[in-house]
Coordinates of C-alpha atoms in Angstrom, one line a residue:
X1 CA -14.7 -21.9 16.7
X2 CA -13.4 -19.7 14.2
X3 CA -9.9 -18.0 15.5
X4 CA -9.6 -14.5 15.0
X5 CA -6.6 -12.2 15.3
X6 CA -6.7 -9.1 18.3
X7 CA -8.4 -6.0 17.3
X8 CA -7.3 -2.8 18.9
X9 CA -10.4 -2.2 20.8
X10 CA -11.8 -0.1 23.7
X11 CA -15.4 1.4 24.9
X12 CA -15.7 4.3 27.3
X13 CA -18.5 5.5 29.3
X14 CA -18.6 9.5 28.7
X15 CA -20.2 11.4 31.7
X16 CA -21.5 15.1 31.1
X17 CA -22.9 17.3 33.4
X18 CA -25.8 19.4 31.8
X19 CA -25.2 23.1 32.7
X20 CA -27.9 24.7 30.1
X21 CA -31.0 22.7 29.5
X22 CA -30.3 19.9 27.0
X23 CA -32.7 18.2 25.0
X24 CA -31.8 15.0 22.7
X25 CA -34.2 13.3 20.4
X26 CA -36.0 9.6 20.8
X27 CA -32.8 8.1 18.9
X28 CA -29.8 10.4 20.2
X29 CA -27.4 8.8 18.1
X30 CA -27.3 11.1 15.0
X31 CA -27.5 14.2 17.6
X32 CA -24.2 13.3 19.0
X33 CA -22.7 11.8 15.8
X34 CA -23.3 15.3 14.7
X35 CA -22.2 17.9 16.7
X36 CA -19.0 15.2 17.7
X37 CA -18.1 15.8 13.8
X38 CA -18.3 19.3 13.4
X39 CA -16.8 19.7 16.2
X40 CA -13.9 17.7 15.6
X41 CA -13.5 19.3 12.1
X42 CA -13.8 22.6 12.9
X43 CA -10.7 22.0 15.8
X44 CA -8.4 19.6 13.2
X45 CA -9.0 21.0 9.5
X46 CA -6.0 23.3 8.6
X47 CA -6.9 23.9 5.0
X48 CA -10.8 25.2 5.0
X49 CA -11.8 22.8 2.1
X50 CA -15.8 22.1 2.2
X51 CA -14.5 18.3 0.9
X52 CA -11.9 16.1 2.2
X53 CA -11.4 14.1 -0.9
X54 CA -9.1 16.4 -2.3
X55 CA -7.1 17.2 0.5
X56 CA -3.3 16.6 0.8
X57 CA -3.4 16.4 4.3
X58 CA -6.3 13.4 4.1
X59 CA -4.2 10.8 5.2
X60 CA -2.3 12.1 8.6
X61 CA -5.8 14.0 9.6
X62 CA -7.7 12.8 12.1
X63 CA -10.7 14.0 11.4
X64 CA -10.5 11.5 7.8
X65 CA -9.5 8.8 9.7
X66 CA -12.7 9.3 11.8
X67 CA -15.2 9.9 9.5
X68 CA -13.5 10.2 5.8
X69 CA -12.6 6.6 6.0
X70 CA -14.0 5.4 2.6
X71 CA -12.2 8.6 1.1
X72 CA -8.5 7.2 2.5
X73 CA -9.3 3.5 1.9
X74 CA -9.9 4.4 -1.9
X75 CA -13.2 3.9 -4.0
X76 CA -14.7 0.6 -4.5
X77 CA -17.8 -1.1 -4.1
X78 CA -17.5 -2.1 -0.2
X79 CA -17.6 0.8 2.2
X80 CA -14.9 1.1 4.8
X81 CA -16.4 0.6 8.0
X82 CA -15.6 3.9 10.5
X83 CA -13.5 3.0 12.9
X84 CA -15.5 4.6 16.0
X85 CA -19.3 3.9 17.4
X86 CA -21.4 6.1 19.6
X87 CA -24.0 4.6 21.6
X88 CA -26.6 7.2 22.9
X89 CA -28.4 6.9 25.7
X90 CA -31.4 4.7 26.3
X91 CA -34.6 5.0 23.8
X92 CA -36.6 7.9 24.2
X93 CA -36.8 11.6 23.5
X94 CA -35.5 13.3 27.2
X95 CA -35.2 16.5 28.4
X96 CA -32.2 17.3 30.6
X97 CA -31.9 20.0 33.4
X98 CA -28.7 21.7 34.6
X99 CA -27.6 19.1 37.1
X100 CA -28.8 15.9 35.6
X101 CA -26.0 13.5 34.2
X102 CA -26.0 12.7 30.9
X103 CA -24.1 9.5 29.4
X104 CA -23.5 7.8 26.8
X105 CA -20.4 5.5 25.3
X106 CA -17.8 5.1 22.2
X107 CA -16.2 2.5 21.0
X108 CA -13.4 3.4 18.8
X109 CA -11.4 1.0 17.2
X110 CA -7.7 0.2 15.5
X111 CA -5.9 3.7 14.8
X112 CA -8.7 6.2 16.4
X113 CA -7.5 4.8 19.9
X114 CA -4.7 6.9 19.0
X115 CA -7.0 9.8 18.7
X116 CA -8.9 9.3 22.1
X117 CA -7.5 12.8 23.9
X118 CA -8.6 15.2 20.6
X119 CA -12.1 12.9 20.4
X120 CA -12.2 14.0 24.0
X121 CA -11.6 17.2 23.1
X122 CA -14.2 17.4 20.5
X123 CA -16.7 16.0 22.8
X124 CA -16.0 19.0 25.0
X125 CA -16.2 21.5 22.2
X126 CA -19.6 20.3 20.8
X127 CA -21.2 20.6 24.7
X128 CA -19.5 23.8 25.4
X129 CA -21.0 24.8 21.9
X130 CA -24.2 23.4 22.2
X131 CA -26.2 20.0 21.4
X132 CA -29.6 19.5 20.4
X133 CA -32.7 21.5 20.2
X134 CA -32.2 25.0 22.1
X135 CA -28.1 24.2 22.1
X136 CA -27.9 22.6 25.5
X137 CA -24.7 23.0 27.2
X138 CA -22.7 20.2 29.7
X139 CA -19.4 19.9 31.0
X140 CA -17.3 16.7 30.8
X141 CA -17.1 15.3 34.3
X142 CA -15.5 11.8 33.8
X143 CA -14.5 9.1 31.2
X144 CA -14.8 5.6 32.4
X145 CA -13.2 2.3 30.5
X146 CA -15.5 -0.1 30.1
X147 CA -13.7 -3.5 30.0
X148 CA -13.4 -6.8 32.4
X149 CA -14.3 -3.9 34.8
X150 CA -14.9 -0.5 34.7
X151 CA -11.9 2.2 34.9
X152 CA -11.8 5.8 35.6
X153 CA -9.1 7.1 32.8
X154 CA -10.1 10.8 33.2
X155 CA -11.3 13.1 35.6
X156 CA -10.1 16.5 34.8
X157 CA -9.1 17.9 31.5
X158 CA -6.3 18.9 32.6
X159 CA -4.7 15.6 33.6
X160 CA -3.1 13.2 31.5
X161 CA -5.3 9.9 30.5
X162 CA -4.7 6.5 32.7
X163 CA -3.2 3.6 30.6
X164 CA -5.9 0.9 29.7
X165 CA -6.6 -2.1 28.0
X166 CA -7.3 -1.5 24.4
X167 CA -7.5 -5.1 22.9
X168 CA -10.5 -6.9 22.9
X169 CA -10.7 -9.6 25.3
X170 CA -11.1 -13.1 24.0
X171 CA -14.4 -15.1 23.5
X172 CA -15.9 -16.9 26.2
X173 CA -17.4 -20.0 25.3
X174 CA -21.0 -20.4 24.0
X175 CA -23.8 -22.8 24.5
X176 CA -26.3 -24.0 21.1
X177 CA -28.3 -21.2 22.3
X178 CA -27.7 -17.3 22.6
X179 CA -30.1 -14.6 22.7
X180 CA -29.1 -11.1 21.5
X181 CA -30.9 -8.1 23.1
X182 CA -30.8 -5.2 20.3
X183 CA -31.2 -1.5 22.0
X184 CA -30.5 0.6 19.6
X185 CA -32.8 -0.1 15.7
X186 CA -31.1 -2.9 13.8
X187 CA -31.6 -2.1 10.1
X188 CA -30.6 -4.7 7.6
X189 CA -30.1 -4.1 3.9
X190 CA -30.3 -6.3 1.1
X191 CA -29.1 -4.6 -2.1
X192 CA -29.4 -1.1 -1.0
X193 CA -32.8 -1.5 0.0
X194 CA -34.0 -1.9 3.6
X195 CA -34.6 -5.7 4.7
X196 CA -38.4 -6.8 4.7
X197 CA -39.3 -8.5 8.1
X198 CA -39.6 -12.1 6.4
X199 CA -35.9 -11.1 5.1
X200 CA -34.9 -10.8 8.6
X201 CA -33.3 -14.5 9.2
X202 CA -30.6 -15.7 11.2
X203 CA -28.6 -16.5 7.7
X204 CA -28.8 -12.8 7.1
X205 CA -27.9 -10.9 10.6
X206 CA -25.0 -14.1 11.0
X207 CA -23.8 -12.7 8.0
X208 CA -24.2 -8.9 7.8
X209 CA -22.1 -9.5 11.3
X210 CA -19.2 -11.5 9.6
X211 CA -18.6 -9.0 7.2
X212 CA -19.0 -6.0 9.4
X213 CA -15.8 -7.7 11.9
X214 CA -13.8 -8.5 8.4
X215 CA -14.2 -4.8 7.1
X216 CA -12.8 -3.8 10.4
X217 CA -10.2 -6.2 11.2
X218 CA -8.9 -5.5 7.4
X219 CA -9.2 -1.9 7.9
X220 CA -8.6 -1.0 10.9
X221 CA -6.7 -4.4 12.7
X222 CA -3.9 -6.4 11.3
X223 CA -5.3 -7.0 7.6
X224 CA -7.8 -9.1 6.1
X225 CA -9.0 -12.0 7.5
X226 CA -8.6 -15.3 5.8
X227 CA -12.2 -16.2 6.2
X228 CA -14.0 -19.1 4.4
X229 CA -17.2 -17.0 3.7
X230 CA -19.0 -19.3 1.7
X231 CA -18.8 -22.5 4.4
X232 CA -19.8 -19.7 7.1
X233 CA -23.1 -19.1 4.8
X234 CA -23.6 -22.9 4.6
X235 CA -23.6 -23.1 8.6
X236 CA -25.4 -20.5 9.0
X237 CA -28.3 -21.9 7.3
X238 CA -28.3 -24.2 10.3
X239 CA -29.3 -22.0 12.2
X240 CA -32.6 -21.2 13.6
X241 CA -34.0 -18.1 15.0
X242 CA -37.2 -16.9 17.2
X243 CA -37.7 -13.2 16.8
X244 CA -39.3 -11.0 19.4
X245 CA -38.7 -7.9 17.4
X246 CA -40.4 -4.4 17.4
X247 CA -40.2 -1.6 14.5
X248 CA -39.0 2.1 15.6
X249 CA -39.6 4.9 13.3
X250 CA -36.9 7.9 13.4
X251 CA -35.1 10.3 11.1
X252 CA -32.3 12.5 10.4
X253 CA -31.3 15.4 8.3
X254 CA -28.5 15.3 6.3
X255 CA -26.4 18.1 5.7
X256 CA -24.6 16.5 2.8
X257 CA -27.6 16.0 1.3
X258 CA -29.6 18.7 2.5
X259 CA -32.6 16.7 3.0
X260 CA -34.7 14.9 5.5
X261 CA -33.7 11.0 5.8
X262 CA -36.4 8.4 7.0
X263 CA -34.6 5.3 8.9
X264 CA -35.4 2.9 11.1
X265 CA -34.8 -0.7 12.4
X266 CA -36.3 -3.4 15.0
X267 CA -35.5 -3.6 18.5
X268 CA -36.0 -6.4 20.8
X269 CA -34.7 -9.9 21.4
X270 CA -33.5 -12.2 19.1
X271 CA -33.0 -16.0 20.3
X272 CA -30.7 -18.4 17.9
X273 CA -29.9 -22.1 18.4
X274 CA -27.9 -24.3 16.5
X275 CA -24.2 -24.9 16.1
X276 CA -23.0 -21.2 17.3
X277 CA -19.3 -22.0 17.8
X278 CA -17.9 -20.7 14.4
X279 CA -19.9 -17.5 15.1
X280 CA -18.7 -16.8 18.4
X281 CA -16.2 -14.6 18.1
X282 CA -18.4 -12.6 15.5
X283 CA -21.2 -12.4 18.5
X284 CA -18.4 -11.4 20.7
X285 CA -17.3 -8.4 18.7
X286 CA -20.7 -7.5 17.9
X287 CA -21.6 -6.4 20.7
X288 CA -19.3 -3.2 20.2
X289 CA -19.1 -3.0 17.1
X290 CA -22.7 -3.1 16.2
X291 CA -24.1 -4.4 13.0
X292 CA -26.7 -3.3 10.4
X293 CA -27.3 0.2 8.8

């Protein structure tokens, strides 16, 4: 098994109570991405620039670190992975009456743990404000950590957050077979253009996953990761797959862009079998810190 330096790493269960009808799309995730950014940026940014990259402060503001990662890690060809994931509720466009609970978690990683009371506080900002079609409105009524077990580390906004964990816990062990259960659209990309299904191989999500927990352990861990890349494409050759997989359609506009943008990914179950042990701790980690587009 491949041994792999602790990551600062943590996932929390947010619990809102809807107050003005809510409504969130099929795929919530770029909903809540959303109104968590302008939110956030409208409570940090001290200078009013419409662009981060030349701002003096982009390196102590938490808002970059956030979502302006690339702009602090410098240009280059590799993105800089951001060091926090949301992960909306389940599939499927849902209305939400004043009353109903509405969930959803974050992971964040490395040094946005540090930022976990003002992402709190965004959160809050963008429900008091409004999210969604029609500006539903919600109140934050607790923040669970979700680790060996799961921890109540905020009740009232008022108080002071509970001391948790925030290291990922280690690897258990791992059979020759492992099936992953994707819930949210995995979208793999070869090039810069979206993965074909017959490009959709074991070799490829194995991978796409490797490099997604180097990115983070070098940018938001200890440093890079001395990683033997090539051997870990050789074994993952190895490695066979049986897909159960389903295509979901959905889109997003893009403010920065000002246009409409088409995604979408498979969902479904994904069974591998072979030598998995130098991928373990990869599997591990993937399972908060995602992989794919």
């Amino acid at each position: 098994m491949t041994d792999l330096p602790p990551l600062p790493l943590a996932r929390y269960r947010l619990e809102f109570m809807v107050e003005k009808p809510l409504h969130l799309p099929a795929y919530a995730g770029s909903t809540l991405r959303g109104a968590f950014g302008g939110a956030l940026r409208s409570s940090v940014c001290t200078t009013g620039q419409n662009t981060c990259e030349a701002c003096p402060l982009i390196a102590a503001c938490p808002y970059a670190v956030l979502f302006e990662t690339q702009a602090i890690a410098g240009e280059g060809p590799i993105q800089a992975p951001r060091p926090y994931i949301i992960e909306p509720p389940q599939w499927g466009e849902r209305n939400y009456a004043p009353g109903e609970l509405l969930a959803f978690h974050l992971v964040l990683a490395g040094r946005a743990l540090d930022q976990l009371a003002l992402v709190l506080h965004a959160f809050v900002r963008a429900f008091r404000l409004g999210v969604g079609r029609g500006n539903g409105t919600a109140r934050l009524a607790r923040v669970l950590h979700i680790g060996t077990q799961e921890t109540v580390v905020l009740e009232k906004l008022e108080s002071a957050l509970i001391d948790h964990e925030t290291i990922a816990p280690p690897a258990s062990t791992l059979g020759e077979t492992v099936t992953l259960h994707f819930h949210s659209p995995l979208r793999l990309q070869d090039n810069g253009r979206r993965a074909t299904a017959e490009e959709y191989t074991p070799r490829r999500l194995l991978m796409a996953l490797v490099r997604r927990v180097a990115l983070m352990h070098e940018h938001h861990g200890a440093g890079p990761l001395a990683l033997e890349f090539s051997k870990l494409a050789r074994q993952s050759e190895a490695i066979v797959g049986e897909k159960n997989l389903q295509w979901r359609d959905w889109s997003r506009y893009s403010n920065r862009q000002q246009q409409k943008m088409a995604r979408g990914g498979v969902i479904g179950e994904w069974t591998f079998k072979g030598e998995l042990a130098p991928f373990l701790p990869f599997l591990h980690l993937g399972q908060c810190l995602h992989v794919g587009k």
